[in-house]
Short mmCIF file of C-alpha atoms and ligand atoms in Angstrom, two decimals:
data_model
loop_
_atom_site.label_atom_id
_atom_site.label_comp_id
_atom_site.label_asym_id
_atom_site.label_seq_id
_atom_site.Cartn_x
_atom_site.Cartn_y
_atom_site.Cartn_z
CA UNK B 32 -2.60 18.17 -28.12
CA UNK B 33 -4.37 15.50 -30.12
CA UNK B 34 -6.52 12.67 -28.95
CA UNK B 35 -6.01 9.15 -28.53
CA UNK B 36 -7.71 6.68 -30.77
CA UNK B 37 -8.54 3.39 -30.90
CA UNK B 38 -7.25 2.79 -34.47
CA UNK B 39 -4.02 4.80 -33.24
CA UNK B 40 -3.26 2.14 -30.24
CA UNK B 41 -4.51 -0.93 -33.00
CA UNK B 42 -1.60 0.73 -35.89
CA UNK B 43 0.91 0.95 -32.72
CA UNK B 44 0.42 -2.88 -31.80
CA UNK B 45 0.29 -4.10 -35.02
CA UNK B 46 3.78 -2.05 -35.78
CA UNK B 47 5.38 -3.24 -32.25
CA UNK B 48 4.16 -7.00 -32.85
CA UNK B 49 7.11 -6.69 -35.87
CA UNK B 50 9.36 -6.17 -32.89
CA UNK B 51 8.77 -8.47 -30.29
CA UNK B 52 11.62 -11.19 -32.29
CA UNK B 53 13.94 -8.65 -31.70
CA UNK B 54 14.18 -8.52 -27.92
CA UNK B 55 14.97 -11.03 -25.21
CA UNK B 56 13.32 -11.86 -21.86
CA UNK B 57 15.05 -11.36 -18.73
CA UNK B 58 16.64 -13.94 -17.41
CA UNK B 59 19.06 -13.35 -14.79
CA UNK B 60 15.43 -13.13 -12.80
CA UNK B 61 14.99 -17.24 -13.79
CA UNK B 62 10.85 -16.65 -12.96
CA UNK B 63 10.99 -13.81 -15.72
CA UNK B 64 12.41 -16.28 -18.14
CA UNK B 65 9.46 -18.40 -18.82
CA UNK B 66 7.70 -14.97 -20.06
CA UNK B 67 6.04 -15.21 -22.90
CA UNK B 68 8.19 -12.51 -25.52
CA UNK B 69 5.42 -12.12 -27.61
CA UNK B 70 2.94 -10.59 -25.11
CA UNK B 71 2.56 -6.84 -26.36
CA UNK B 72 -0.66 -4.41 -25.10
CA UNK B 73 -0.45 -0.99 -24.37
CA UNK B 74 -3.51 1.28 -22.72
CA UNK B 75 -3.96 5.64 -22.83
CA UNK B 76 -6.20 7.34 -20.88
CA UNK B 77 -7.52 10.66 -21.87
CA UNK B 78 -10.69 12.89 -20.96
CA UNK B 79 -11.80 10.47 -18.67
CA UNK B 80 -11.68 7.23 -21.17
CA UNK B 81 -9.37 4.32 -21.39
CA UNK B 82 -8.13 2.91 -24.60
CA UNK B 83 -6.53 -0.30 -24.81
CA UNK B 84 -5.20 -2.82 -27.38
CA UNK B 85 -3.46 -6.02 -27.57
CA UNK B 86 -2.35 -7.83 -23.53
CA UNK B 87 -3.42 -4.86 -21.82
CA UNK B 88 -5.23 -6.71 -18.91
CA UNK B 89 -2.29 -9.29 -18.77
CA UNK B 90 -0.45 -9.30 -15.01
CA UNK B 91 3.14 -8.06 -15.04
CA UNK B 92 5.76 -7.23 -12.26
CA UNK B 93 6.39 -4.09 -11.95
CA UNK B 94 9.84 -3.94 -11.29
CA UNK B 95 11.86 -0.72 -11.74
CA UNK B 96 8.47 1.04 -12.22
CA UNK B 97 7.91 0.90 -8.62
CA UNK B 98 11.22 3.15 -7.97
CA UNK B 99 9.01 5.97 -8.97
CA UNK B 100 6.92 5.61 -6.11
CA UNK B 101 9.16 4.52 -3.88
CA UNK B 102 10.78 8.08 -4.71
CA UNK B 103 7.86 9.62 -4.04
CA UNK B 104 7.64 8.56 -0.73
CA UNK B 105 10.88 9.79 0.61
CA UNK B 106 10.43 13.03 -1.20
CA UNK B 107 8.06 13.67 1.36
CA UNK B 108 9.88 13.23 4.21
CA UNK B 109 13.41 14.56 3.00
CA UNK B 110 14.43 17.62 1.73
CA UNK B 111 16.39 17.26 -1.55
CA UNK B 112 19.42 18.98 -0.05
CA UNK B 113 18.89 15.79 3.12
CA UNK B 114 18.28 13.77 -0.54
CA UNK B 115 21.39 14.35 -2.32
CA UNK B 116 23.82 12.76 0.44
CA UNK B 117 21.86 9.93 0.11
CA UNK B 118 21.32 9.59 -3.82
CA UNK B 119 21.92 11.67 -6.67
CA UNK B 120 19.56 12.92 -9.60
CA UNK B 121 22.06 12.54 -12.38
CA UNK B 122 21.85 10.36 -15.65
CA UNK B 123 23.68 6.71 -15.25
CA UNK B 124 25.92 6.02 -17.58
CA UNK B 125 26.35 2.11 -16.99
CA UNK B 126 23.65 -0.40 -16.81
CA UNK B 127 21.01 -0.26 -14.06
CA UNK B 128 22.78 -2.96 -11.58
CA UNK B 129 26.44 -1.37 -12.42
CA UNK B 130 28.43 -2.10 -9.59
CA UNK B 131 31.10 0.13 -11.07
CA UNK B 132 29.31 2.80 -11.77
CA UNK B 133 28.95 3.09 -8.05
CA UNK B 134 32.54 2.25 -6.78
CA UNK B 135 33.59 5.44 -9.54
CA UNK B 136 30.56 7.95 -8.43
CA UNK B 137 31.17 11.14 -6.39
CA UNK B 138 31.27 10.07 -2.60
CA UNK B 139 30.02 6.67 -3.54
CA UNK B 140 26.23 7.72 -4.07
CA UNK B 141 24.36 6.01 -6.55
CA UNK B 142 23.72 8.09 -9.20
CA UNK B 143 20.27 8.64 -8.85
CA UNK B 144 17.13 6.85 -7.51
CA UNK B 145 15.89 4.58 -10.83
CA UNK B 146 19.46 2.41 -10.76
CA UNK B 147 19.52 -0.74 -8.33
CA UNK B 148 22.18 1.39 -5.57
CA UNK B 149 19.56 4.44 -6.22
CA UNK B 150 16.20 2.41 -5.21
CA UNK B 151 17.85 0.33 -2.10
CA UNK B 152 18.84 3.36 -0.67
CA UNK B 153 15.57 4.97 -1.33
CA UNK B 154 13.83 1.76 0.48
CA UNK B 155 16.34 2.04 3.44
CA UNK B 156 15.57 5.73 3.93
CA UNK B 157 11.55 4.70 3.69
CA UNK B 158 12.31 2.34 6.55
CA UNK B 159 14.26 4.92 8.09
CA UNK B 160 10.53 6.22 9.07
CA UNK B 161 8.46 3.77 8.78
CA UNK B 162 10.10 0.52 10.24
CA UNK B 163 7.99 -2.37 9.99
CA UNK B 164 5.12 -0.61 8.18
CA UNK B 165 7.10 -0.07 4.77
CA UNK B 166 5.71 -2.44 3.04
CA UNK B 167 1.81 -1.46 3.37
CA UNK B 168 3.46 2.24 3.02
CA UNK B 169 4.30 1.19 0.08
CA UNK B 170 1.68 -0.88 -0.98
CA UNK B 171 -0.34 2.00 -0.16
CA UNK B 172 1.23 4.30 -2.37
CA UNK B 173 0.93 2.37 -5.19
CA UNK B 174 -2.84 1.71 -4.48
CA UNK B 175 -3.53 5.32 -4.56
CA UNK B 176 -1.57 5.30 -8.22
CA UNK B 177 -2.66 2.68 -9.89
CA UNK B 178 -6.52 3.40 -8.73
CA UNK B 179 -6.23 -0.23 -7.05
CA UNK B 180 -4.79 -2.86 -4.25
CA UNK B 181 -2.03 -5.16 -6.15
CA UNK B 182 -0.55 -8.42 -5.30
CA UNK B 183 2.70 -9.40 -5.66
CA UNK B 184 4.18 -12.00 -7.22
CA UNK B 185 5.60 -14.47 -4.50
CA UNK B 186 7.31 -16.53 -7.48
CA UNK B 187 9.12 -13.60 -8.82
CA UNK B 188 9.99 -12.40 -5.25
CA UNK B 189 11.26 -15.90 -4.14
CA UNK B 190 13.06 -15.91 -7.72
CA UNK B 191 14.87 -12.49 -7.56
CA UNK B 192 15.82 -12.95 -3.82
CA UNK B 193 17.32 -16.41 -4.43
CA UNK B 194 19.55 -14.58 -7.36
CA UNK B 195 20.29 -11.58 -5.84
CA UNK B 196 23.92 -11.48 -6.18
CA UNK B 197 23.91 -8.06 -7.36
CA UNK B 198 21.62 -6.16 -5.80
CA UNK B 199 23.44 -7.68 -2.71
CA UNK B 200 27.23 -6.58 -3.49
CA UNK B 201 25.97 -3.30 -3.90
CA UNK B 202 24.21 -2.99 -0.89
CA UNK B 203 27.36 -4.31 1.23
CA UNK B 204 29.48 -1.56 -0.94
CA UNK B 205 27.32 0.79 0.35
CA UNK B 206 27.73 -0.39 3.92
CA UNK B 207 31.18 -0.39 3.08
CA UNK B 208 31.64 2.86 2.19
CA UNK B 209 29.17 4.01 4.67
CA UNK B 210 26.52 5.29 2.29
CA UNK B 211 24.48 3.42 4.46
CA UNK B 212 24.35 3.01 8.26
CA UNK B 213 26.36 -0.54 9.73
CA UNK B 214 23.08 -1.28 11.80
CA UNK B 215 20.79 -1.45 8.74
CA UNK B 216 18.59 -4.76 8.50
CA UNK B 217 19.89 -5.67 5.37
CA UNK B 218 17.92 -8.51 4.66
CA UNK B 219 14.61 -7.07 5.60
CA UNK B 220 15.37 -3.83 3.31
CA UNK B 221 16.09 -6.32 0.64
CA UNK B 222 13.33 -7.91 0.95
CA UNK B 223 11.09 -5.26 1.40
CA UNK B 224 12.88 -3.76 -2.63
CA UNK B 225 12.36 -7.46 -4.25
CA UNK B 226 8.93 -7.00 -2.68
CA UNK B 227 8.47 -3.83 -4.13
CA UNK B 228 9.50 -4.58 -7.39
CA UNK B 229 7.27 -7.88 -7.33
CA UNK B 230 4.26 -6.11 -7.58
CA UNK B 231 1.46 -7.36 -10.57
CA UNK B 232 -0.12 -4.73 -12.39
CA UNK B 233 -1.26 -4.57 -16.22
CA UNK B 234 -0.66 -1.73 -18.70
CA UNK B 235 -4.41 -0.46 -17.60
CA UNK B 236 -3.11 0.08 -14.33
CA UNK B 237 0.48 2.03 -15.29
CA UNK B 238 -2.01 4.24 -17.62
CA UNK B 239 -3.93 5.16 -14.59
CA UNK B 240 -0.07 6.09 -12.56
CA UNK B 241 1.42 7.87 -15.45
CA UNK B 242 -2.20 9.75 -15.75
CA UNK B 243 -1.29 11.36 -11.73
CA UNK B 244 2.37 12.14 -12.68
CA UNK B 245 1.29 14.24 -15.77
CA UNK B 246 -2.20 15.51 -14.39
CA UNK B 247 -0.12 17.52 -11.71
CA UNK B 248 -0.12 14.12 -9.18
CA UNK B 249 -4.12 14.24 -8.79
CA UNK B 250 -5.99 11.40 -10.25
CA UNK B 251 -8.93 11.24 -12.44
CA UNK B 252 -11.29 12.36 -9.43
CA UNK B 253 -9.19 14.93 -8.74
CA UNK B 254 -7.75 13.48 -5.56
CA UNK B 255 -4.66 14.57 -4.77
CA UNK B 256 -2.10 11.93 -4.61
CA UNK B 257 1.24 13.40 -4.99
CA UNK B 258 1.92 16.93 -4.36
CA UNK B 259 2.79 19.18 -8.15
CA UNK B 260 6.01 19.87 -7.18
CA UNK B 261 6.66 16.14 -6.75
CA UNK B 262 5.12 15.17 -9.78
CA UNK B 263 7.19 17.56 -11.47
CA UNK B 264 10.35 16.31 -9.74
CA UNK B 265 9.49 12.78 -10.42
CA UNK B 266 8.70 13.44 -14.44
CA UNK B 267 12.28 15.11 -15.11
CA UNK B 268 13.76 12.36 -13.08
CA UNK B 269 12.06 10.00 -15.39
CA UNK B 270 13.28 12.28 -18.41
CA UNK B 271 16.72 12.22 -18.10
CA UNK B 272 17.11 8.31 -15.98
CA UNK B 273 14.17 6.49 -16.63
CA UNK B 274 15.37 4.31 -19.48
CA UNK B 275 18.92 4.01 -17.72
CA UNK B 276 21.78 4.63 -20.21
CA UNK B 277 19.33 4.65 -22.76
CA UNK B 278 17.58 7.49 -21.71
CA UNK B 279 19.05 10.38 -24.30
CA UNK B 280 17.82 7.60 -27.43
CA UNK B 281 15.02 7.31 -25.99
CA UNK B 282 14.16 10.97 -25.90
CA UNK B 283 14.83 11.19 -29.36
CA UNK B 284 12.63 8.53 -30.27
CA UNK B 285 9.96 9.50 -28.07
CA UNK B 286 10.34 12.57 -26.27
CA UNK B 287 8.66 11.93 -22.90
CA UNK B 288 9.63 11.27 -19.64
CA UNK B 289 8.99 7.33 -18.89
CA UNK B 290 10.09 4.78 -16.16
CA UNK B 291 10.84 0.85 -17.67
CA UNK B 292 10.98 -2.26 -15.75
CA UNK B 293 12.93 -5.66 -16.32
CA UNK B 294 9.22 -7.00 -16.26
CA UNK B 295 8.67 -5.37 -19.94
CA UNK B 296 6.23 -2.77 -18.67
CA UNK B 297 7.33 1.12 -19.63
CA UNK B 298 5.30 3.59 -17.82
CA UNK B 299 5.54 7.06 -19.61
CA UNK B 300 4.71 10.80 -18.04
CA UNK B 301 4.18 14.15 -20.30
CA UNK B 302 2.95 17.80 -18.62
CA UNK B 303 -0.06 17.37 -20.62
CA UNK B 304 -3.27 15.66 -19.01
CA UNK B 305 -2.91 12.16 -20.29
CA UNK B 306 -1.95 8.71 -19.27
CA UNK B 307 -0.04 5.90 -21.48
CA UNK B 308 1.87 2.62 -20.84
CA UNK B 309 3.12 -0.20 -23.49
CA UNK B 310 4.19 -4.28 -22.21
CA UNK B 311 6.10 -6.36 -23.85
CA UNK B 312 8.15 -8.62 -21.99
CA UNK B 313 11.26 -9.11 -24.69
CA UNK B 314 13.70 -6.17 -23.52
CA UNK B 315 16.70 -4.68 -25.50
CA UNK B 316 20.29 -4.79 -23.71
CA UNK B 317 19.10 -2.27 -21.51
CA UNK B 318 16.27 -3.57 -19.96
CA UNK B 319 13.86 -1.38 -22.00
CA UNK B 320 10.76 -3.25 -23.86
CA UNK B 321 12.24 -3.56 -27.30
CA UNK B 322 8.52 -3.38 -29.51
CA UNK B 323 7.35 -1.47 -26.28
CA UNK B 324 10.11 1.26 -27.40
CA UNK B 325 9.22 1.28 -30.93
CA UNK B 326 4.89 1.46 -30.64
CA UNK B 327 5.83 5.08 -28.24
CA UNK B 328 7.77 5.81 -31.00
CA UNK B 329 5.03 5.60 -33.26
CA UNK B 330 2.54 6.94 -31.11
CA UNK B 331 4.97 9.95 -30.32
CA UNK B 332 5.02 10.98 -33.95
CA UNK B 333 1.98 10.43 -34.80
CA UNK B 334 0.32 12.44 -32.18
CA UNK B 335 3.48 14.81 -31.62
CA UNK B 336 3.96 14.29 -28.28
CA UNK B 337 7.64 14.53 -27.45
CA UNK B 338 8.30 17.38 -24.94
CA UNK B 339 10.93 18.38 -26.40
N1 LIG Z 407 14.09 -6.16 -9.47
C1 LIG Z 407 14.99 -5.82 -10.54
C2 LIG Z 407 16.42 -5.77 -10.05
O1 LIG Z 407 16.66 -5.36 -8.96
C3 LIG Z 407 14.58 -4.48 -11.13
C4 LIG Z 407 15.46 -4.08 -12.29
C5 LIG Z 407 14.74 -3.42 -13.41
O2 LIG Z 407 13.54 -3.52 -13.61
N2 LIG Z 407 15.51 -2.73 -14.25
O3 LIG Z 407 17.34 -6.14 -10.71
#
């Protein structure tokens, strides 16, 4: 494949800053609201050397990027046949906090693990096994992929948890329709998601994580972090629900598997050996970085990259 440069990442910015008018900041978060929309950096890595350009070292929450690691964690303690009563691996065809997407699914399960159903399920069957120790679990396991410890944003916690009218019907449908068990904590397993998804990290850090899910899940000293199978598992996930119902245009625009977050972030994940994440805050309809869409686009085509 061909190499990252720095006037490649300087031609993407400078195309994506065109963009950034065109999208809107979350707001049903009312913290993410007073985002900035013009904030745009992205960062590669590639034979051992990071590239940045424009608000790369700019703090972030993570949000739905985290699902990918919270994923990761329970594929190591479940089987995928234990997995698949639990939550699916299909495509969503609704938004990613559809409540009616999971009233109509088969047997109630959320779709798959990236939607809002998909991750609190995922969280309660983390807590499942680790109880009170979830949260440095996961804390952990974000460490390990990002290459550092990250905060979290108590704002944008206290923000999302105050708003959560959502995230909460859906949890009580699941109770409901017994998706989940009727003893769960459900307060501390939301907390524990608007924790998760809380996390600060900058586009230097998500190039880092998307560098272990396409280098086979070791990082760039070779330390295993998630096993090959899992990184495989967790790529084609990203491939076909990472963007949400936006996931088959955004394979034709760009071709590789990728996670997004309401917090602009988009982490990306390819077989080859390389690592690449975009910001920008101002998000299209569905939740995708609008500019952060259009500079992979770019930097798809002009260094061929789609998988497909
Ligand atoms: N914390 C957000 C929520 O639950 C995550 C959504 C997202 O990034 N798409 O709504």
């Amino acid at each position: 494949m061909e190499v990252f440069t720095q006037s490649l990442l300087d031609q993407a910015l400078a195309l994506g800053k065109l963009f950034t008018k065109d999208g809107k900041v979350a707001d049903y978060i009312p913290e993410l609201s007073m985002q900035n929309p013009h904030l745009l950096g992205l960062a590669s890595y590639q034979d051992g050397r990071l590239l940045t350009a424009g608000h790369a070292d700019i703090p972030f929450t993570i949000q739905s990027i985290i699902k990918v690691a919270l994923y990761s964690i329970v594929l190591e303690h479940y089987s995928m046949d234990e997995l698949r009563h639990y939550v699916g691996v299909q495509p969503s065809a609704k938004p990613f906090n559809s409540v009616i997407e999971l009233e109509l699914s088969n047997k109630n399960v959320p779709v798959n693990p990236f939607i809002n159903a998909g991750a609190i399920v995922t969280v309660a069957l983390i807590h499942r096994v680790y109880g009170d120790r979830s949260r440095e679990v996961i804390a952990d396991r974000l460490a390990n992929l990002i290459g550092r410890k990250a905060d979290y944003s108590e704002k944008v916690k206290a923000s999302e948890s105050a708003t959560a009218y959502g995230n909460r019907t859906l949890i009580y449908l699941m109770l409901s329709c017994k998706i989940l068990p009727a003893d769960l904590p459900v307060e501390e397993i939301l907390d524990i998601y608007f924790t998760s998804c809380s996390f600060l990290v900058t586009c230097r850090d998500l190039a880092h994580f998307s560098f272990v899910l396409s280098n086979e899940g070791k990082d760039e000293d070779d330390r295993p972090i998630l096993s090959r199978v899992n990184a495989q598992i967790l790529r084609s996930l990203m491939a076909s629900c990472g963007t949400y119902d936006y996931s088959g245009e955004f394979a034709l625009r760009v071709g590789l598997p990728a996670k997004s977050g309401v917090g602009g972030g988009i982490l990306t994940a390819s077989p080859d050996p390389f690592g690449l994440a975009v910001f920008g805050p101002a998000l299209d309809k569905h939740g995708n970085s609008y500019a952060g869409v259009r500079m992979l686009e770019f930097l798809s085509q002009a260094l061929n990259l789609s998988i497909y």
